[in-house]
mmCIF file of C-alpha atoms in Angstrom:
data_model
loop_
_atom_site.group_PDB
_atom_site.id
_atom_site.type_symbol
_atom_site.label_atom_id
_atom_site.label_comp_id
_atom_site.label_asym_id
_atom_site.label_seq_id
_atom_site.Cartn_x
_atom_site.Cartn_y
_atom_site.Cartn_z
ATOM 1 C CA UNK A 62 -58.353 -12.167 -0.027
ATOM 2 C CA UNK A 63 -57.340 -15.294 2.087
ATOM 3 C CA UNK A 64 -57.846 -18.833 0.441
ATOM 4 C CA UNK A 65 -58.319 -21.116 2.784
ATOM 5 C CA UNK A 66 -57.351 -24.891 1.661
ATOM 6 C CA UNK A 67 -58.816 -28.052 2.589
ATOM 7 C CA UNK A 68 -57.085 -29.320 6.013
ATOM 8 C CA UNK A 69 -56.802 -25.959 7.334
ATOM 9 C CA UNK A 70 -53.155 -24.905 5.895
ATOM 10 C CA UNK A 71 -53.047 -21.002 5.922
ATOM 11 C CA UNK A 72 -51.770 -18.981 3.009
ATOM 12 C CA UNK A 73 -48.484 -18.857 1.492
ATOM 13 C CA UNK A 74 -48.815 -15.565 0.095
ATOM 14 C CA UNK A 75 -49.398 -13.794 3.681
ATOM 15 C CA UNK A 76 -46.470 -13.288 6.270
ATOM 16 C CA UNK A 77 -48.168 -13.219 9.451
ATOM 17 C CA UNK A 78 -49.652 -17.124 8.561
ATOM 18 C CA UNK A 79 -46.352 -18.382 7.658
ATOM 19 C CA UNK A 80 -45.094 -21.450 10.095
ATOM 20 C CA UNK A 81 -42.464 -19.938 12.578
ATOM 21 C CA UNK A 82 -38.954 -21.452 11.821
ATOM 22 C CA UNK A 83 -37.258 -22.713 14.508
ATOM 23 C CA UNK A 84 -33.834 -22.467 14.969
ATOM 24 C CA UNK A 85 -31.045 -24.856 13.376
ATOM 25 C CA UNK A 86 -28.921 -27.098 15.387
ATOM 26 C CA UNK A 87 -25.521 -27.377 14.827
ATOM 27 C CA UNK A 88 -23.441 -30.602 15.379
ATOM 28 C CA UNK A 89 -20.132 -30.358 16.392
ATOM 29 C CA UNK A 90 -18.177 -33.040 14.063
ATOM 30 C CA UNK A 91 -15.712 -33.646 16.629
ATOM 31 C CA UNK A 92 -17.580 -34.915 19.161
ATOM 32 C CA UNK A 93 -20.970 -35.354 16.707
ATOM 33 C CA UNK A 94 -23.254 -33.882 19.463
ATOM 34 C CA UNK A 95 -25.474 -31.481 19.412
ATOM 35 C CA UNK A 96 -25.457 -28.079 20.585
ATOM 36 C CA UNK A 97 -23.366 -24.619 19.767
ATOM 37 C CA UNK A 98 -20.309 -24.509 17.931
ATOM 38 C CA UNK A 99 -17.745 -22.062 18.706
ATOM 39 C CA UNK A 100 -15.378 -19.988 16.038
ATOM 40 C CA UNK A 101 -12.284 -18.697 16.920
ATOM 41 C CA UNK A 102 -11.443 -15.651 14.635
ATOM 42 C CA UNK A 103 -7.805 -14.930 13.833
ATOM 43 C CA UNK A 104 -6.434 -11.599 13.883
ATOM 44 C CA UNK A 105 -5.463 -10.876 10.189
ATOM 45 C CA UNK A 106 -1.677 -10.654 10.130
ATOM 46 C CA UNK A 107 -0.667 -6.918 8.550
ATOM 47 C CA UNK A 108 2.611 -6.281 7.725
ATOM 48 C CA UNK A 109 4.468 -3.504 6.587
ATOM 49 C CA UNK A 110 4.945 -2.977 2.665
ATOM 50 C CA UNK A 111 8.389 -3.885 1.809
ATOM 51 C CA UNK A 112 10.681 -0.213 1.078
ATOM 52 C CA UNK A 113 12.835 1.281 -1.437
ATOM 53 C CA UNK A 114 15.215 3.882 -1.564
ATOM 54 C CA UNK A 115 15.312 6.107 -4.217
ATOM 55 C CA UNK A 116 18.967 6.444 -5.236
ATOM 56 C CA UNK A 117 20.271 8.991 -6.883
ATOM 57 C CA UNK A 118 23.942 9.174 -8.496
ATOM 58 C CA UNK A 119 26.074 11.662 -9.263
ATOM 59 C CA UNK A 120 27.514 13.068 -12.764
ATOM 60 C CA UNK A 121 29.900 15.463 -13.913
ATOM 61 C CA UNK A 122 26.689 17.978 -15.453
ATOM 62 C CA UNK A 123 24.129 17.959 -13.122
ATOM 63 C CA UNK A 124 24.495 21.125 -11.303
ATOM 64 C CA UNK A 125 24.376 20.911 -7.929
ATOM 65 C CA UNK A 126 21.838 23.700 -7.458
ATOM 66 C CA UNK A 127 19.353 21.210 -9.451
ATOM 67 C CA UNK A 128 19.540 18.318 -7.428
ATOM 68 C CA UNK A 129 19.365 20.555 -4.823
ATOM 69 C CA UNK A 130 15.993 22.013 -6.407
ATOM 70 C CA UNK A 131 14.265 18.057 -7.070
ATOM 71 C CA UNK A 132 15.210 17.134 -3.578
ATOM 72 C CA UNK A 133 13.245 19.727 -2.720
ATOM 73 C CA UNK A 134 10.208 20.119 -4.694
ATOM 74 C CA UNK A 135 9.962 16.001 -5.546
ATOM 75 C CA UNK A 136 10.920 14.756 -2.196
ATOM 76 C CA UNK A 137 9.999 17.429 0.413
ATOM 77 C CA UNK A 138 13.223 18.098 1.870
ATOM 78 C CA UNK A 139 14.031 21.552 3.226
ATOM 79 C CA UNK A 140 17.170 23.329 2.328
ATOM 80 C CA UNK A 141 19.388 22.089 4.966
ATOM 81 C CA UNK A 142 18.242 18.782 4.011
ATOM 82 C CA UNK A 143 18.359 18.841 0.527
ATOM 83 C CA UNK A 144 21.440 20.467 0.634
ATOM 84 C CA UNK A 145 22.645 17.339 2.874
ATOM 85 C CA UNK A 146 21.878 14.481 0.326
ATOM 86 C CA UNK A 147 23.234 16.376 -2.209
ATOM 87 C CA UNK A 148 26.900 16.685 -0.850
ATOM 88 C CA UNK A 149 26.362 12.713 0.146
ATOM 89 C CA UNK A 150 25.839 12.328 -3.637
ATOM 90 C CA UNK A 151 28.458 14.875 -4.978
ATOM 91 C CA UNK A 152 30.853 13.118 -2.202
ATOM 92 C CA UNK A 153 30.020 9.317 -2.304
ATOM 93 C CA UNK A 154 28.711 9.305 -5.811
ATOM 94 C CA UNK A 155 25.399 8.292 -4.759
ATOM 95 C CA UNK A 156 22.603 9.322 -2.002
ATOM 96 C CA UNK A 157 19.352 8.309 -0.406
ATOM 97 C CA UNK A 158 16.707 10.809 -1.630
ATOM 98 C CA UNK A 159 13.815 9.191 0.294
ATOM 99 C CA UNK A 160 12.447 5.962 1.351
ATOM 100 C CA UNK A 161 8.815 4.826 -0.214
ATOM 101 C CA UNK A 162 6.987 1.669 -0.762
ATOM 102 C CA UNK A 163 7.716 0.029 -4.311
ATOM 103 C CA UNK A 164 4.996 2.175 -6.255
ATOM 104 C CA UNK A 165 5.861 5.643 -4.752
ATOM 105 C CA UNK A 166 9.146 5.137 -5.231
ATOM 106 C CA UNK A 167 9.063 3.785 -9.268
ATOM 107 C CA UNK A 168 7.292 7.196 -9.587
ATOM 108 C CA UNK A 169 8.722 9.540 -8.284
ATOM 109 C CA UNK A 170 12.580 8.008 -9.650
ATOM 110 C CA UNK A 171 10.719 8.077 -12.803
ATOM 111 C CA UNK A 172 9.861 11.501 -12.680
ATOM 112 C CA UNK A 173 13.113 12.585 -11.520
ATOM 113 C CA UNK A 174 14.758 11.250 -14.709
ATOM 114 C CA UNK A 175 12.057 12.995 -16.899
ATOM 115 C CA UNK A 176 12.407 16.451 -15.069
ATOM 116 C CA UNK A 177 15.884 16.250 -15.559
ATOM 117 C CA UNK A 178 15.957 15.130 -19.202
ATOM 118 C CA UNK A 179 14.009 17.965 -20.332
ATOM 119 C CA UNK A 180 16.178 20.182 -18.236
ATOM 120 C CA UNK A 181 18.797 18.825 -20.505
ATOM 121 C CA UNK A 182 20.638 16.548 -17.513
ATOM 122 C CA UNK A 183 22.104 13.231 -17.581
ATOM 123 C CA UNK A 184 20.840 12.784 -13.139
ATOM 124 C CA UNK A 185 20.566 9.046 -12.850
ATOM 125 C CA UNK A 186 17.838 8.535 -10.288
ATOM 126 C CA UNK A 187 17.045 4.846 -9.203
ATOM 127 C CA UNK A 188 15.483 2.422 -6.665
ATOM 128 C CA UNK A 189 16.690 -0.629 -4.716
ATOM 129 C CA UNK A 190 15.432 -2.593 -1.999
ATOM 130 C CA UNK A 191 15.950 -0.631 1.686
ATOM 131 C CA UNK A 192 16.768 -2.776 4.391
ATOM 132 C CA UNK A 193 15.482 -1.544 7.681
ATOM 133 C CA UNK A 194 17.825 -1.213 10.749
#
């Protein structure tokens, strides 16, 4: 049902007799004439998520064979590896278990400790800011 008003307007309610809109102008405020305006779209600036290295110091308890064992199944390392940080820590008194972004490596220091409290060890496993080279 089309209602037709007085004056000849068509009806609101029906798409096809809606007036066409025509398309907006934009000024330009810098030189307040009219035409297109033009944006310029930055690239978004990513960088890298500063590191940590999770530190872990030696003791006179920890066996070696269980350091050896976390640096394996916490941080990946194979036995060569493993077996690599863990003289650096028996030798230096500390060593570089991995390097992680802030989060990963809170977690995985914090499980460290708790693996090797229950496993009745004092291993003192922390992080600290890595510089890259």
């Amino acid at each position: 049902m089309v209602v037709s008003h007085k004056g000849g307007s068509a009806d609101w309610h029906h798409p096809a007799t809606l007036p066409i809109a025509r398309p907006l102008k934009l000024i330009d405020e810098h030189t307040e004439e009219e035409g297109e305006v033009e944006v310029l779209v930055a690239e978004p600036e990513i960088t890298e998520p500063p590191m940590y290295a999770v530190v872990m110091y030696n003791d006179d308890y920890t066996p070696m064979e269980f350091v050896v064992y976390v640096l394996q199944s916490e941080f990946r390392h194979n036995m060569d590896k493993a077996v690599e940080i863990m003289l650096n820590i028996h030798n230096q008194g500390r060593g570089i278990a991995g390097i992680y972004p802030k989060d990963i490596a809170e977690t995985k220091a914090k499980k460290v400790n708790q693996t090797a409290r229950k496993e009745g060890y004092p291993l003192l496993t922390q992080i600290e800011p890595h510089q890259s080279s």
